[in-house]
GROMACS .gro file of C-alpha atoms in nm:
model
  190
    1MET     CA    1  11.838   3.797   8.673
    2VAL     CA    2  11.670   3.514   8.861
    3LEU     CA    3  11.339   3.377   8.753
    4TRP     CA    4  11.109   3.268   9.027
    5THR     CA    5  10.865   2.998   8.950
    6THR     CA    6  10.573   2.928   9.175
    7SER     CA    7  10.542   2.557   9.137
    8SER     CA    8  10.380   2.364   9.419
    9ARG     CA    9  10.706   2.194   9.497
   10THR     CA   10  10.888   2.528   9.542
   11VAL     CA   11  10.611   2.664   9.761
   12ARG     CA   12  10.616   2.353   9.981
   13ARG     CA   13  10.993   2.365  10.014
   14MET     CA   14  10.985   2.735  10.111
   15LEU     CA   15  10.709   2.667  10.365
   16VAL     CA   16  10.903   2.380  10.525
   17GLN     CA   17  11.220   2.588  10.541
   18THR     CA   18  11.034   2.875  10.707
   19VAL     CA   19  10.875   2.645  10.965
   20VAL     CA   20  11.209   2.480  11.046
   21ALA     CA   21  11.384   2.817  11.078
   22GLY     CA   22  11.108   2.951  11.305
   23THR     CA   23  11.115   2.638  11.521
   24LEU     CA   24  11.491   2.662  11.563
   25ALA     CA   25  11.471   3.030  11.645
   26LEU     CA   26  11.186   2.997  11.895
   27ALA     CA   27  11.290   2.668  12.056
   28PRO     CA   28  11.522   2.827  12.315
   29ALA     CA   29  11.250   3.077  12.412
   30ALA     CA   30  10.997   2.795  12.456
   31VAL     CA   31  11.236   2.603  12.681
   32VAL     CA   32  11.335   2.903  12.894
   33ALA     CA   33  10.988   3.063  12.934
   34PRO     CA   34  10.835   2.793  13.165
   35ALA     CA   35  11.133   2.821  13.395
   36PHE     CA   36  11.050   3.181  13.477
   37ALA     CA   37  10.671   3.139  13.489
   38THR     CA   38  10.502   3.153  13.830
   39PRO     CA   39  10.170   2.984  13.892
   40ASP     CA   40   9.889   3.236  13.910
   41THR     CA   41   9.638   3.157  14.178
   42GLY     CA   42   9.348   3.379  14.257
   43ALA     CA   43   9.391   3.390  14.638
   44PRO     CA   44   9.715   3.431  14.819
   45THR     CA   45   9.807   3.133  15.026
   46ALA     CA   46   9.982   3.128  15.358
   47ALA     CA   47  10.350   3.063  15.347
   48PRO     CA   48  10.431   2.709  15.447
   49THR     CA   49  10.608   2.672  15.775
   50PRO     CA   50  10.953   2.541  15.744
   51ALA     CA   51  11.011   2.196  15.879
   52PRO     CA   52  11.251   2.177  16.170
   53ILE     CA   53  11.604   2.080  16.078
   54PRO     CA   54  11.702   1.766  16.256
   55THR     CA   55  12.022   1.794  16.457
   56GLN     CA   56  12.260   1.509  16.483
   57ALA     CA   57  12.419   1.400  16.802
   58PRO     CA   58  12.788   1.480  16.822
   59ALA     CA   59  13.012   1.194  16.724
   60PRO     CA   60  13.224   1.047  17.000
   61THR     CA   61  13.577   1.183  16.987
   62GLN     CA   62  13.870   0.951  16.984
   63PRO     CA   63  14.210   1.052  17.101
   64ALA     CA   64  14.447   1.149  16.822
   65PRO     CA   65  14.690   0.873  16.736
   66THR     CA   66  15.040   0.945  16.852
   67GLN     CA   67  15.304   0.945  16.586
   68THR     CA   68  15.619   0.763  16.646
   69PRO     CA   69  15.923   0.962  16.544
   70LEU     CA   70  16.088   0.840  16.227
   71PRO     CA   71  16.440   0.712  16.266
   72THR     CA   72  16.688   0.975  16.154
   73GLN     CA   73  16.880   0.882  15.847
   74SER     CA   74  17.225   1.012  15.785
   75PRO     CA   75  17.259   1.176  15.445
   76THR     CA   76  17.409   0.949  15.186
   77PRO     CA   77  17.748   1.073  15.072
   78LEU     CA   78  17.775   1.187  14.713
   79PRO     CA   79  17.970   0.956  14.489
   80THR     CA   80  18.322   1.072  14.434
   81PRO     CA   81  18.392   1.179  14.076
   82PRO     CA   82  18.638   0.967  13.884
   83PRO     CA   83  18.992   1.095  13.905
   84ASP     CA   84  19.102   1.328  13.628
   85ILE     CA   85  19.330   1.132  13.400
   86TYR     CA   86  19.468   1.448  13.244
   87GLY     CA   87  19.778   1.575  13.414
   88PRO     CA   88  19.869   1.932  13.496
   89ASP     CA   89  19.984   1.986  13.137
   90GLY     CA   90  19.642   1.880  13.006
   91TYR     CA   91  19.753   1.555  12.841
   92GLY     CA   92  19.644   1.207  12.941
   93PRO     CA   93  19.851   0.894  12.979
   94ASP     CA   94  19.810   0.824  12.605
   95GLY     CA   95  19.969   1.159  12.518
   96TYR     CA   96  19.653   1.325  12.383
   97ASP     CA   97  19.459   1.620  12.530
   98ARG     CA   98  19.084   1.634  12.594
   99SER     CA   99  19.016   1.725  12.230
  100GLY     CA  100  19.223   1.433  12.101
  101TYR     CA  101  19.541   1.612  11.988
  102ASP     CA  102  19.896   1.521  12.091
  103HIS     CA  103  20.177   1.756  12.204
  104SER     CA  104  20.258   1.841  11.842
  105GLY     CA  105  19.897   1.930  11.765
  106TYR     CA  106  19.799   1.625  11.558
  107ASP     CA  107  19.515   1.382  11.620
  108ARG     CA  108  19.531   1.005  11.597
  109ALA     CA  109  19.473   1.018  11.220
  110GLY     CA  110  19.775   1.248  11.181
  111ARG     CA  111  19.581   1.568  11.101
  112ASP     CA  112  19.610   1.901  11.281
  113ARG     CA  113  19.313   2.113  11.395
  114PHE     CA  114  19.273   2.255  11.043
  115GLY     CA  115  19.284   1.920  10.863
  116TYR     CA  116  19.646   1.924  10.740
  117ASP     CA  117  19.877   1.625  10.782
  118ARG     CA  118  20.230   1.632  10.923
  119SER     CA  119  20.370   1.725  10.580
  120GLY     CA  120  20.134   2.022  10.559
  121TYR     CA  121  19.884   1.892  10.303
  122ASP     CA  122  19.507   1.858  10.345
  123GLY     CA  123  19.296   1.559  10.245
  124SER     CA  124  19.296   1.669   9.880
  125GLY     CA  125  19.675   1.694   9.873
  126TYR     CA  126  19.710   2.075   9.882
  127ASP     CA  127  19.900   2.287  10.137
  128HIS     CA  128  19.796   2.611  10.309
  129ALA     CA  129  19.877   2.814   9.997
  130GLY     CA  130  19.665   2.583   9.779
  131ARG     CA  131  19.958   2.411   9.604
  132ASP     CA  132  20.024   2.038   9.576
  133GLN     CA  133  20.357   1.874   9.657
  134PHE     CA  134  20.492   1.960   9.309
  135GLY     CA  135  20.398   2.328   9.335
  136TYR     CA  136  20.086   2.331   9.118
  137ASP     CA  137  19.762   2.497   9.230
  138ARG     CA  138  19.416   2.344   9.208
  139SER     CA  139  19.382   2.459   8.846
  140GLY     CA  140  19.709   2.285   8.757
  141TYR     CA  141  19.938   2.590   8.716
  142ASP     CA  142  20.266   2.665   8.897
  143LEU     CA  143  20.376   2.998   9.046
  144TRP     CA  144  20.478   3.131   8.700
  145GLY     CA  145  20.147   3.033   8.537
  146TYR     CA  146  20.255   2.719   8.349
  147ASP     CA  147  20.090   2.377   8.370
  148ARG     CA  148  20.260   2.040   8.404
  149TRP     CA  149  20.341   2.030   8.033
  150GLY     CA  150  20.497   2.377   8.028
  151ARG     CA  151  20.204   2.565   7.873
  152ASP     CA  152  20.033   2.874   8.011
  153SER     CA  153  19.656   2.926   8.011
  154ALA     CA  154  19.666   3.062   7.653
  155GLY     CA  155  19.854   2.755   7.528
  156TYR     CA  156  20.206   2.908   7.491
  157ASN     CA  157  20.523   2.769   7.645
  158ARG     CA  158  20.802   2.976   7.807
  159GLN     CA  159  20.953   3.069   7.470
  160GLY     CA  160  20.614   3.187   7.339
  161CYS     CA  161  20.561   2.893   7.107
  162SER     CA  162  20.216   2.753   7.049
  163LEU     CA  163  20.148   2.384   7.014
  164LYS     CA  164  19.915   2.456   6.722
  165GLY     CA  165  19.844   2.781   6.550
  166PRO     CA  166  20.039   3.105   6.545
  167ASP     CA  167  20.316   3.180   6.796
  168ARG     CA  168  20.337   3.498   7.000
  169PRO     CA  169  20.491   3.789   6.809
  170ASP     CA  170  20.794   3.807   7.042
  171ALA     CA  171  20.866   3.430   7.013
  172ASP     CA  172  21.176   3.285   6.844
  173HIS     CA  173  21.004   3.131   6.543
  174GLU     CA  174  21.295   2.907   6.444
  175GLU     CA  175  21.311   2.761   6.797
  176CYS     CA  176  20.938   2.702   6.786
  177GLU     CA  177  20.970   2.511   6.459
  178ARG     CA  178  21.252   2.296   6.605
  179GLN     CA  179  21.029   2.212   6.904
  180ARG     CA  180  20.744   2.116   6.676
  181GLN     CA  181  20.973   1.888   6.472
  182ALA     CA  182  21.115   1.729   6.788
  183ASN     CA  183  20.771   1.672   6.940
  184PRO     CA  184  20.539   1.565   6.658
  185SER     CA  185  20.165   1.560   6.708
  186THR     CA  186  20.036   1.241   6.861
  187GLY     CA  187  19.690   1.270   6.709
  188SER     CA  188  19.533   0.976   6.529
  189ALA     CA  189  19.555   1.155   6.193
  190GLY     CA  190  19.928   1.134   6.176
   0.00000   0.00000   0.00000
């Protein structure tokens, strides 16, 4: 709920706002109204006679200037394109084609179109099958699932022996013990 107070200041402000709003609203009408108003005279007056329009004497005509024909220019010949350095086989004098590969399919850096070098390995050292030059994949396991130290992903070697902890049930336990004795732990504790 809004309380209205009737102080003199509020009344004056409201009065000024109303006058300004009315002035802005009626200003265009006050400007336009005199434009359409016609003077009201009691007696009709005779229409004024129009003043004669002065005519100008025709300007003297001069003969049109004759144009001299422009000298004909022969069309300039198009520049001849440079000769194609690539022979009929598509290779240039340096032995490389337009894409930069030689007859064997390798670029100047020794890589083929797929990024493999002449030995068949990519920049990371892996071949098309994802194996390095020793036969290990990117996770470090060979084709049979053993890493470089002869352990599979569960930590067992080919005989089923574990480096630490229990061996697989089908492992030769005496052989596993011999391997543990031959290769003692290299930990700092002993």
